[in-house]
PDB file of C-alpha atoms in Angstrom:
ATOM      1  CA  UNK F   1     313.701  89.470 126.039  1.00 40.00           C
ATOM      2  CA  UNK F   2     314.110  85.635 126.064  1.00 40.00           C
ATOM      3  CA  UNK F   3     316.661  83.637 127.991  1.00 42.00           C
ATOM      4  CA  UNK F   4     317.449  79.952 127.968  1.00 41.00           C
ATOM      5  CA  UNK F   5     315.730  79.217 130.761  1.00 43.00           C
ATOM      6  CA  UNK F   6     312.869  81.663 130.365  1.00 49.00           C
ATOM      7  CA  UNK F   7     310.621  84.483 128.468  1.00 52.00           C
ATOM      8  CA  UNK F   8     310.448  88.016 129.417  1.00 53.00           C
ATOM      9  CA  UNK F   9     308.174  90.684 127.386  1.00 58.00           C
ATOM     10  CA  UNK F  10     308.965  94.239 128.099  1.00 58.00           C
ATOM     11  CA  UNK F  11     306.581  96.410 126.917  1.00 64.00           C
ATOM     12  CA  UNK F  12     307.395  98.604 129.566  1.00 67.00           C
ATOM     13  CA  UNK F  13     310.469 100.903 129.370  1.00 74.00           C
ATOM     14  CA  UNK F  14     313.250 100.691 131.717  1.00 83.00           C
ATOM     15  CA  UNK F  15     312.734 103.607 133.098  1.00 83.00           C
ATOM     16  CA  UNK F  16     309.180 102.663 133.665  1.00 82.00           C
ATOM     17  CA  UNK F  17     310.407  99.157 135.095  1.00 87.00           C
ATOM     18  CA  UNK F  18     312.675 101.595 137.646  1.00 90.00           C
ATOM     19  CA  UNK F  19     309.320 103.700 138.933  1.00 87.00           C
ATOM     20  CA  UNK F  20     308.616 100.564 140.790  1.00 88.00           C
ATOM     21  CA  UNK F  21     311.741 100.806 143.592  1.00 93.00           C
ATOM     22  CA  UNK F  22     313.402 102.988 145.733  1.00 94.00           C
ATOM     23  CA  UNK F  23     316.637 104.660 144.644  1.00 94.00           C
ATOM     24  CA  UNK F  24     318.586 102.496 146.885  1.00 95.00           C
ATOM     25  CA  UNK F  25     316.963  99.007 145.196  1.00 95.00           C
ATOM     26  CA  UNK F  26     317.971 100.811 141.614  1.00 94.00           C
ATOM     27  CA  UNK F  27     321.867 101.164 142.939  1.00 95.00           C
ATOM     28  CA  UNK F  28     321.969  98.067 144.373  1.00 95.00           C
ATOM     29  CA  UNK F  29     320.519  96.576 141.062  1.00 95.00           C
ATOM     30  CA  UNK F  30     323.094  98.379 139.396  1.00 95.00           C
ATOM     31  CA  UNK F  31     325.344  96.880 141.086  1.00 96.00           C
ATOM     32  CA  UNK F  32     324.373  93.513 141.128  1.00 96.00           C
ATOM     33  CA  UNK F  33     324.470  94.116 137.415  1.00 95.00           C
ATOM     34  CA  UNK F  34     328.197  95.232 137.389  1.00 95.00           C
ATOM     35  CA  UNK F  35     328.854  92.841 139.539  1.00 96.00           C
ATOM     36  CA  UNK F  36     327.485  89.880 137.122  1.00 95.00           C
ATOM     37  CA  UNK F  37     329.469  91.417 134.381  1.00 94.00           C
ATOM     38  CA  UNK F  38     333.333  91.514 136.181  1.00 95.00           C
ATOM     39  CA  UNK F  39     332.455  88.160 137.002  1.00 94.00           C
ATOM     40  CA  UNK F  40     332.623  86.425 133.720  1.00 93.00           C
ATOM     41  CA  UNK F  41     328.579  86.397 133.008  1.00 93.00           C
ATOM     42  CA  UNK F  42     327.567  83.257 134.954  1.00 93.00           C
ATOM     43  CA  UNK F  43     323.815  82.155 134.339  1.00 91.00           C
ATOM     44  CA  UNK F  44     320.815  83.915 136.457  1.00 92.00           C
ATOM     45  CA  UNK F  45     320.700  80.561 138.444  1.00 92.00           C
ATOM     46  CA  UNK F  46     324.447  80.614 139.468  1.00 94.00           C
ATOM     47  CA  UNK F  47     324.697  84.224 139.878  1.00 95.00           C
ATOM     48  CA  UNK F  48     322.057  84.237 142.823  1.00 95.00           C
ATOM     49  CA  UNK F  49     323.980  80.982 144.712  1.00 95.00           C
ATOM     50  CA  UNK F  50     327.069  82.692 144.602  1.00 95.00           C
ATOM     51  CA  UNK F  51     325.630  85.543 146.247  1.00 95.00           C
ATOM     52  CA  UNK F  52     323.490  83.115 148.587  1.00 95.00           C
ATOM     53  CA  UNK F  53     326.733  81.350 149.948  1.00 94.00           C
ATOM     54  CA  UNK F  54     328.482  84.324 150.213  1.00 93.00           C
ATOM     55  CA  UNK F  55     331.365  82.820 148.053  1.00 94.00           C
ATOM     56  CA  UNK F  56     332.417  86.572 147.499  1.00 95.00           C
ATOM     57  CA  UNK F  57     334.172  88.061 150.379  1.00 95.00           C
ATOM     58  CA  UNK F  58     333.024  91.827 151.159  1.00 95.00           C
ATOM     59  CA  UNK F  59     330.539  91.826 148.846  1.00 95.00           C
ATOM     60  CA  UNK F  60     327.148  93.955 149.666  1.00 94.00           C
ATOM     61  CA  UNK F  61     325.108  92.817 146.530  1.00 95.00           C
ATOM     62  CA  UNK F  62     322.299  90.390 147.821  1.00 95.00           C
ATOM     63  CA  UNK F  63     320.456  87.880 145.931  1.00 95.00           C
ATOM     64  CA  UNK F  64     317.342  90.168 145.812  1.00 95.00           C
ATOM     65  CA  UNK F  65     319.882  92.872 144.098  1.00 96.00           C
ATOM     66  CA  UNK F  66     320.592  90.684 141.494  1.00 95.00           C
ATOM     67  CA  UNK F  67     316.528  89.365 141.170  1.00 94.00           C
ATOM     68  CA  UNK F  68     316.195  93.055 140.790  1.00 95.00           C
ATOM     69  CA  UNK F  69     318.193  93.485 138.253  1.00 94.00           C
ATOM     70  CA  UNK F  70     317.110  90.986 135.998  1.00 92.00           C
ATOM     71  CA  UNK F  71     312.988  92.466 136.666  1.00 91.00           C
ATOM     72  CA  UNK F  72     313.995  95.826 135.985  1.00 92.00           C
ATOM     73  CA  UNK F  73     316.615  95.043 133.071  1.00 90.00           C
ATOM     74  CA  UNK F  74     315.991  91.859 132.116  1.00 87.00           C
ATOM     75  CA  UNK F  75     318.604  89.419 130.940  1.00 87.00           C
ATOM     76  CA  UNK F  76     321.996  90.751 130.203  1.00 88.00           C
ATOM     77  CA  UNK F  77     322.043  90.903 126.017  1.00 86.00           C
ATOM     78  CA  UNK F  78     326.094  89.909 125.882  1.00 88.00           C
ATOM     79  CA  UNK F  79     324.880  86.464 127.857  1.00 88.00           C
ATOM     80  CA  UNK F  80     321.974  86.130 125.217  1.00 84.00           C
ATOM     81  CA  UNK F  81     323.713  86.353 122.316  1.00 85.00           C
ATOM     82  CA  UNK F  82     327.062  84.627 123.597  1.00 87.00           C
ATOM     83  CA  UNK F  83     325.532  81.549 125.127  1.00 84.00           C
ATOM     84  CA  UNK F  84     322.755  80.816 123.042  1.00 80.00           C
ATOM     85  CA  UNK F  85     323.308  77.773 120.630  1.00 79.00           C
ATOM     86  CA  UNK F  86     321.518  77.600 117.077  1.00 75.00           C
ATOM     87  CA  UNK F  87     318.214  75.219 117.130  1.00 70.00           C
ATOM     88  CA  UNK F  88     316.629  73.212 114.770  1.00 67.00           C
ATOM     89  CA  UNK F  89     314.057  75.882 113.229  1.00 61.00           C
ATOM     90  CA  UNK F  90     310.620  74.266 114.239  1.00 59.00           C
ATOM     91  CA  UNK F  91     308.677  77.342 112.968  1.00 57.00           C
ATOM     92  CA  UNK F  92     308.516  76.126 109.702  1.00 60.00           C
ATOM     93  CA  UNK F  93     304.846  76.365 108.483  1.00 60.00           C
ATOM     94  CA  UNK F  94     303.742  72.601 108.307  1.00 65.00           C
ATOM     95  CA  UNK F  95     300.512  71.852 106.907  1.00 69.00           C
ATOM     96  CA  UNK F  96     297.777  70.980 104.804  1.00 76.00           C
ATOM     97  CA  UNK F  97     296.016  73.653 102.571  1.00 80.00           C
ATOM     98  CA  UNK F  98     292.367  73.680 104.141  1.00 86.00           C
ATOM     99  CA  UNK F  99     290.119  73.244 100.944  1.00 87.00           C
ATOM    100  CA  UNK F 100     287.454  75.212 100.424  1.00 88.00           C
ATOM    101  CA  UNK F 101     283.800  73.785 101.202  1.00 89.00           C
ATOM    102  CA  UNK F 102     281.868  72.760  98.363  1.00 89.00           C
ATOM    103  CA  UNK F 103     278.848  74.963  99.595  1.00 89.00           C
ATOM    104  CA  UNK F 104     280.605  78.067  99.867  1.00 90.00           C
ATOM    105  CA  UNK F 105     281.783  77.714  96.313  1.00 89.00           C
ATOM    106  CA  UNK F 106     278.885  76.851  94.579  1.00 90.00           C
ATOM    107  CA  UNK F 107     276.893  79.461  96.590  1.00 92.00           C
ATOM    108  CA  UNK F 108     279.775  82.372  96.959  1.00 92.00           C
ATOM    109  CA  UNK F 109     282.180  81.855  93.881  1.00 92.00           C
ATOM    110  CA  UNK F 110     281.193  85.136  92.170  1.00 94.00           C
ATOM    111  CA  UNK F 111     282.041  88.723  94.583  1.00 94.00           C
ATOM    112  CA  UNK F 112     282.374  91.973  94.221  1.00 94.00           C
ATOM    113  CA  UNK F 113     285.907  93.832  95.665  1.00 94.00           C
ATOM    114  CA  UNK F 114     285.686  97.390  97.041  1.00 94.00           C
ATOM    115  CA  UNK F 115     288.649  99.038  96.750  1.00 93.00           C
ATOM    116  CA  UNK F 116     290.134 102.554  97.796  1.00 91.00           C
ATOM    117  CA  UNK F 117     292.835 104.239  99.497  1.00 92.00           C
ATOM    118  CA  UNK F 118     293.049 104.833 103.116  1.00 92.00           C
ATOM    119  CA  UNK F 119     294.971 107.392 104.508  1.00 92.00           C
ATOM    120  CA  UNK F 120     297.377 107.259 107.850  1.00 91.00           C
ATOM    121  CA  UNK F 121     300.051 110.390 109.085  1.00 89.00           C
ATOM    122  CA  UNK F 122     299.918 111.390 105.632  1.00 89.00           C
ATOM    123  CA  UNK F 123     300.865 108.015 104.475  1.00 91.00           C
ATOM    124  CA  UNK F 124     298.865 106.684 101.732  1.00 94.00           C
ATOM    125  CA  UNK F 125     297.734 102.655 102.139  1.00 95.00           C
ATOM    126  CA  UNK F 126     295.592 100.670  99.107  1.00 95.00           C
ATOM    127  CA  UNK F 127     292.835  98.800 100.845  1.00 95.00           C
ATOM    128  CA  UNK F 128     290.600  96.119  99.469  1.00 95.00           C
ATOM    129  CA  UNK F 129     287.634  93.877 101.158  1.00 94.00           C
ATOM    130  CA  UNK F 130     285.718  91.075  99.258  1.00 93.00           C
ATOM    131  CA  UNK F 131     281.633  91.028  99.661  1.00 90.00           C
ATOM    132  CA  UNK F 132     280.316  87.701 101.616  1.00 90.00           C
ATOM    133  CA  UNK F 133     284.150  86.561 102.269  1.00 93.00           C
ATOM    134  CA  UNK F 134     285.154  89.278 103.735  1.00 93.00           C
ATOM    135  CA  UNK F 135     288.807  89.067 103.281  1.00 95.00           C
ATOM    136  CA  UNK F 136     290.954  92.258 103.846  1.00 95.00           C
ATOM    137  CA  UNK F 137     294.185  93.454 102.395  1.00 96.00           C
ATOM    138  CA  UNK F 138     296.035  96.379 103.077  1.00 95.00           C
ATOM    139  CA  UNK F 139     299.597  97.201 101.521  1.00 94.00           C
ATOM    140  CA  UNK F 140     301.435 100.780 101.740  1.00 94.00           C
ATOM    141  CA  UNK F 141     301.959 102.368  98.775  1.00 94.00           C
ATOM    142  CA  UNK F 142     304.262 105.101  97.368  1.00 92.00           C
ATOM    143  CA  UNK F 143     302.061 107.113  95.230  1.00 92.00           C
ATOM    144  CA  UNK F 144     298.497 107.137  93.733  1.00 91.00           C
ATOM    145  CA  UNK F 145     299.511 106.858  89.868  1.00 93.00           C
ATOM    146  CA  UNK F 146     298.153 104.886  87.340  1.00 94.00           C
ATOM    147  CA  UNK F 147     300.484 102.474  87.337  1.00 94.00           C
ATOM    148  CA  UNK F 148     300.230 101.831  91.186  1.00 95.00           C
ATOM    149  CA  UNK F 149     296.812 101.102  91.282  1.00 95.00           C
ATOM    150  CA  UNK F 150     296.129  98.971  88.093  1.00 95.00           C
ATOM    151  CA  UNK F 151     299.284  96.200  90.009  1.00 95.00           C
ATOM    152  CA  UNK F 152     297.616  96.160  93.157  1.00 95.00           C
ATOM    153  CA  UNK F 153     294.273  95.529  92.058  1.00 96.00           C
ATOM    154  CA  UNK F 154     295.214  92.740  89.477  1.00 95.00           C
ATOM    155  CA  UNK F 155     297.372  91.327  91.994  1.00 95.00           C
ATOM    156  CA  UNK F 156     294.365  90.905  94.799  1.00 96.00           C
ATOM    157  CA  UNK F 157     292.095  89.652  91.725  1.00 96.00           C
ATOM    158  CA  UNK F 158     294.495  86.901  90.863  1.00 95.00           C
ATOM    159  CA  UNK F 159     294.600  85.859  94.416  1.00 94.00           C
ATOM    160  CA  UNK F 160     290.514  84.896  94.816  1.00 95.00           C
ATOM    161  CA  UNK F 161     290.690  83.270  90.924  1.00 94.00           C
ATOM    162  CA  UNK F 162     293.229  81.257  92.448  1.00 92.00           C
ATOM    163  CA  UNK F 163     291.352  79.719  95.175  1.00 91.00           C
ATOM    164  CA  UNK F 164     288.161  79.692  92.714  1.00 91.00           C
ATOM    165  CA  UNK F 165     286.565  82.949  92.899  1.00 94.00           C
ATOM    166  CA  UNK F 166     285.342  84.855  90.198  1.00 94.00           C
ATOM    167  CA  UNK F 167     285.618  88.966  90.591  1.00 96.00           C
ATOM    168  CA  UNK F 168     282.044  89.785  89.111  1.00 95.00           C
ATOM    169  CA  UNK F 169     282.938  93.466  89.735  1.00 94.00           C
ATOM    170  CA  UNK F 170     285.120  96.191  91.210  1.00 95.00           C
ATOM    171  CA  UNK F 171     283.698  99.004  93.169  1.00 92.00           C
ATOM    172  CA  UNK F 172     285.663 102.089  93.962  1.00 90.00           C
ATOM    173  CA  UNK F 173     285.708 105.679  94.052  1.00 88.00           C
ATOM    174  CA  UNK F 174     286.907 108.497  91.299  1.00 89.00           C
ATOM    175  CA  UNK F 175     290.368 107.943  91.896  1.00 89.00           C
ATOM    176  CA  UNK F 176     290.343 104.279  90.462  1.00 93.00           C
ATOM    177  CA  UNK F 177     288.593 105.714  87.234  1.00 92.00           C
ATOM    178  CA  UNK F 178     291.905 105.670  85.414  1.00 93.00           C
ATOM    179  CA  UNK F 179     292.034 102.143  86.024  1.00 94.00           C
ATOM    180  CA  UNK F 180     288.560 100.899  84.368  1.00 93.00           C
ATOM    181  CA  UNK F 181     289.698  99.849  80.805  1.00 94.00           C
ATOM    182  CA  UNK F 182     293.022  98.020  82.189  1.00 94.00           C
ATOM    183  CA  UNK F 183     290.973  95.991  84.571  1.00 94.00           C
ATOM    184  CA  UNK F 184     288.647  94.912  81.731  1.00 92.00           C
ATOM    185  CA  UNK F 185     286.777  91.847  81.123  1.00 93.00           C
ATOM    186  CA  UNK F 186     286.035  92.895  84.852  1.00 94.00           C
ATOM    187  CA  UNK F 187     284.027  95.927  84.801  1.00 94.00           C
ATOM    188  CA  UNK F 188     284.193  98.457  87.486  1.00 93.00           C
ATOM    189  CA  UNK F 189     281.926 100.071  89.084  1.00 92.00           C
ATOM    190  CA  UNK F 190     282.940 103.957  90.049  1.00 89.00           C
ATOM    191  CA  UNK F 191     281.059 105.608  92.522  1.00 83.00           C
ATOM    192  CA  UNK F 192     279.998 109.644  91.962  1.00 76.00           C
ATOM    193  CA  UNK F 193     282.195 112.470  93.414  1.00 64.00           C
ATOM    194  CA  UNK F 194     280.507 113.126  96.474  1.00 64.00           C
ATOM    195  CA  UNK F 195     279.534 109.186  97.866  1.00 64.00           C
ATOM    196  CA  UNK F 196     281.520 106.507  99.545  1.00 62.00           C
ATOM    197  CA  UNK F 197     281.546 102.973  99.342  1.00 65.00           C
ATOM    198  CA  UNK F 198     279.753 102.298 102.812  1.00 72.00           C
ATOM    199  CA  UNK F 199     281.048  98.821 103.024  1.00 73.00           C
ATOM    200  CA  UNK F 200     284.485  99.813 102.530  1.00 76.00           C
ATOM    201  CA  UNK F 201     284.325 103.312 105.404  1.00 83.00           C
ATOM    202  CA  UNK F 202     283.032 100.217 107.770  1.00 86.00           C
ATOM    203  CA  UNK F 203     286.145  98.111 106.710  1.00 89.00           C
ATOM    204  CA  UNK F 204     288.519 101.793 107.076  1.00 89.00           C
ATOM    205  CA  UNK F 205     286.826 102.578 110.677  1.00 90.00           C
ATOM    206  CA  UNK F 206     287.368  99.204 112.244  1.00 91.00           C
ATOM    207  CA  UNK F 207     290.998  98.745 110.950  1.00 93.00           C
ATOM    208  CA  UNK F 208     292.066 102.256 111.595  1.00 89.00           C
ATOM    209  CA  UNK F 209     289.951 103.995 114.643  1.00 85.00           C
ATOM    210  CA  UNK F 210     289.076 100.808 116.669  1.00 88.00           C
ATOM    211  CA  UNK F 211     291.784  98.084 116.155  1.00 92.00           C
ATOM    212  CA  UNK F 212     295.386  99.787 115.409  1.00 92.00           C
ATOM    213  CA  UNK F 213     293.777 102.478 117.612  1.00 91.00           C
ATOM    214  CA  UNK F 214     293.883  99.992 120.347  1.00 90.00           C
ATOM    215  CA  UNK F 215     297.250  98.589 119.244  1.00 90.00           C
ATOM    216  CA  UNK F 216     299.299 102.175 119.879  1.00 91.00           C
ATOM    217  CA  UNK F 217     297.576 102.887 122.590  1.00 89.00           C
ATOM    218  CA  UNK F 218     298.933  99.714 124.349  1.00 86.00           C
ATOM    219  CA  UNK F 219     302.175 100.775 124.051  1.00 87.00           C
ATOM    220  CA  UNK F 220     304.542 102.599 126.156  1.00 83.00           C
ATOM    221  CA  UNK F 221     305.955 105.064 123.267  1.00 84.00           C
ATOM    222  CA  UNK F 222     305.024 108.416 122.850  1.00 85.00           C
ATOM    223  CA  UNK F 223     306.439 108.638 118.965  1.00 89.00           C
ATOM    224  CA  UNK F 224     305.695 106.142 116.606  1.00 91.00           C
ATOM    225  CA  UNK F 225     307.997 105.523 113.761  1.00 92.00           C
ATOM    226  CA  UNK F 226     306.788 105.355 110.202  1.00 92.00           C
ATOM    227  CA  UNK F 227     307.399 101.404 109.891  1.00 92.00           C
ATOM    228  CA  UNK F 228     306.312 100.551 113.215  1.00 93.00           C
ATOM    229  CA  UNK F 229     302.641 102.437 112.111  1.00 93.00           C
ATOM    230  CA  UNK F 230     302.887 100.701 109.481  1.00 94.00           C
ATOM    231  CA  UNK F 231     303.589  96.935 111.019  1.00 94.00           C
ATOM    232  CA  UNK F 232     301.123  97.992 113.210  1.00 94.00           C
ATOM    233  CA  UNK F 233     298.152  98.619 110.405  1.00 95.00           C
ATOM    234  CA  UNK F 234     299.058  95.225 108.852  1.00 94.00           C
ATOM    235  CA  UNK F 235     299.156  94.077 111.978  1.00 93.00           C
ATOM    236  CA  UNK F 236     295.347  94.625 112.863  1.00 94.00           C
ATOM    237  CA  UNK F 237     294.403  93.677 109.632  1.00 94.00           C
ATOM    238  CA  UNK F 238     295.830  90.468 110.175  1.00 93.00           C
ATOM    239  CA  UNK F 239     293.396  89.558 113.506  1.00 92.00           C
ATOM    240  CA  UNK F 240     290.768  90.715 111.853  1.00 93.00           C
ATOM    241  CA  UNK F 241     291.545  88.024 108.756  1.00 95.00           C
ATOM    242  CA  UNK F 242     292.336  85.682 111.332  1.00 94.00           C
ATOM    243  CA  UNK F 243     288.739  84.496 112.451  1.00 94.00           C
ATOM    244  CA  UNK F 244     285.426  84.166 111.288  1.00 93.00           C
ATOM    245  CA  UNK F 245     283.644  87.335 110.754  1.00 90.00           C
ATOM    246  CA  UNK F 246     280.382  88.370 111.402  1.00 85.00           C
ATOM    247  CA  UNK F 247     277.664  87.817 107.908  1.00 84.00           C
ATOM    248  CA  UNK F 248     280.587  86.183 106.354  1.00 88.00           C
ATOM    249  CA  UNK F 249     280.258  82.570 104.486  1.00 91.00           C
ATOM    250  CA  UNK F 250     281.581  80.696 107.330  1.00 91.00           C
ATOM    251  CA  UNK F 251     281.136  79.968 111.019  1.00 90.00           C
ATOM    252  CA  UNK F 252     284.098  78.166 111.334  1.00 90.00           C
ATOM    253  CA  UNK F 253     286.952  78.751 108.863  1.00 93.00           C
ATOM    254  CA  UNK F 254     288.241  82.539 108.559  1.00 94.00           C
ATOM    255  CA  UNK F 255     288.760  84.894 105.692  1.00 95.00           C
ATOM    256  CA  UNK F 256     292.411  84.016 105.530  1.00 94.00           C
ATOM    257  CA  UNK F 257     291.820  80.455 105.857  1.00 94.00           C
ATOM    258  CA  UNK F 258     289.361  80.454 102.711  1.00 94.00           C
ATOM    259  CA  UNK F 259     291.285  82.542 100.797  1.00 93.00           C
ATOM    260  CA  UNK F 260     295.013  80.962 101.642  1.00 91.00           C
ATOM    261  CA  UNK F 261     294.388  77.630 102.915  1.00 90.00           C
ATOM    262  CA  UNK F 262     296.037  78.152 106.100  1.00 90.00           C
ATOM    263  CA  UNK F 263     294.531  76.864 109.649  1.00 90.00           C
ATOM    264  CA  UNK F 264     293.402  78.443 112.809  1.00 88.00           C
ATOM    265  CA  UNK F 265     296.278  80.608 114.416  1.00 90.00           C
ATOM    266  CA  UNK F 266     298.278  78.610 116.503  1.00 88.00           C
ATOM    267  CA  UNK F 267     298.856  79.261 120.423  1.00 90.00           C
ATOM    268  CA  UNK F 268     302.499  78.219 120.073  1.00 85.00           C
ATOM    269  CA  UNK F 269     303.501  80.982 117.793  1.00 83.00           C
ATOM    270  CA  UNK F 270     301.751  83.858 119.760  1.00 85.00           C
ATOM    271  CA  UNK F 271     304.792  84.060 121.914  1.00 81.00           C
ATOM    272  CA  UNK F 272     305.339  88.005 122.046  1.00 83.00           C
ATOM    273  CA  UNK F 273     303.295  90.915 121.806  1.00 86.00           C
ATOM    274  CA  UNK F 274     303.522  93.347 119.054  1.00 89.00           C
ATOM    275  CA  UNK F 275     305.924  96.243 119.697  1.00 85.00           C
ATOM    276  CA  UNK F 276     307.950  94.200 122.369  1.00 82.00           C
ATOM    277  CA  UNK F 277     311.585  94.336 122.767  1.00 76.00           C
ATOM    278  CA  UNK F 278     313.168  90.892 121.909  1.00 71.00           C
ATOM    279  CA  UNK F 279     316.391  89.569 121.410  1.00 67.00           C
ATOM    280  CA  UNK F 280     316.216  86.848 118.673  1.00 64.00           C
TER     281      UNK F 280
END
């Protein structure tokens, strides 16, 4: 939750947030909260002085009641969205597109792209990774037909021979067999029934087992709905395009970088965790 004056990131539930105190701190945090509210909503600030003076005759909410309150609840959402005044939108993206370094054209400008199809609570995801640069896509997909497949490859294939890559060839397994003669002049390359693509089951394992692993089990909620797993997939695949990766072209710039032009993440826009509560 963020106020005017400050940021709050619940991850935590509220009932979580209420483990922490007695049952006589949680009523008098309820009422501190009631309290704020038949009052007209004053800010945090002016709420606690009022209760420090004592400018409310007969009143047994404390200013640690209503400091309670706000820790366990956090700010009230009426005061949020009544009192907060539209701002200039400084979170427009800004910049430059980073060219890419004449060495790591001349020497990487022709890569192979494994493709396949990942699979995640019976929901079907098209994958993609790039040899040498590294550079990961995932998108969720409907179905597995014909049609499906042929516009998601072409679409990833027009994004490297826009930033001067050339797709030199197209590995995937049986399922993308339908799609050899609509991807030609690039040829593909489909691997037999019984193997896998072992650079793309390295790419499937780290997204799925080891980084949106990590991701849901951060968070306080026992059920996770069908977008949130899926925000949460593109999330991970996001960090790992973020930064430079290991045997990739560069030490410096990262996958997304070379392949959008975009800089470095920047600290000032990592200001909540994924799968926190926010008012906005």
């Amino acid at each position: 939750l963020t106020s005017l004056r400050q940021d709050y990131l619940f991850l935590n539930t509220v009932a979580t947030n209420k483990g922490a105190y007695t049952r006589r701190e949680i009523e008098g945090a309820d009422k501190a909260r009631a309290l704020y509210k038949k009052i007209g909503r004053p800010s945090e600030q002016a709420f606690v002085e009022i209760l420090q003076k004592n400018l409310i005759r007969n009143c047994p909410v404390t200013p640690d009641d209503a400091k309670r309150a706000l820790q366990i609840y956090g700010p009230d959402i009426a005061t949020l969205k009544g009192k907060t005044v539209k701002k200039q939108n400084r979170a427009i993206p800004d910049y430059q597109a980073i060219t890419i370094p004449a060495p790591i054209i001349a020497q990487y400008d022709k890569v192979r792209l494994f493709i396949d199809i990942f699979w995640v609570n019976g929901h079907p995801f098209f994958h993609t990774i790039s040899e040498w640069i590294k550079f990961r896509t995932v998108a969720p997909i409907n179905n597995r037909l014909k049609h499906t497949l042929r516009m998601g490859t072409k679409a990833v294939i027009s994004l490297y021979e826009t930033r001067g890559f050339t797709i030199t060839r197209v590995e995937g397994d049986q399922e993308f067999s339908c799609i050899t003669n609509d991807l030609l002049p690039t040829p593909v390359n489909i691997a037999d029934a019984d193997d896998h693509v072992a650079e793309f089951e390295r790419s499937i394992r780290t997204i799925k087992k080891e980084r949106t692993r990590c991701l849901i089990q951060g968070l306080p909620f026992k059920r996770i709905p069908r977008a949130m797993m899926r925000a949460a997939i593109e999330s991970a695949n996001k960090g790992l395009n973020q930064f430079p990766t290991k045997n990739g072209v560069s030490d410096t710039l990262s996958p997304l970088t070379i392949m959008t032009g975009r800089p470095n993440p920047d600290y000032n826009d990592m200001k909540i965790e994924f799968g926190a509560y926010a008012q906005v």
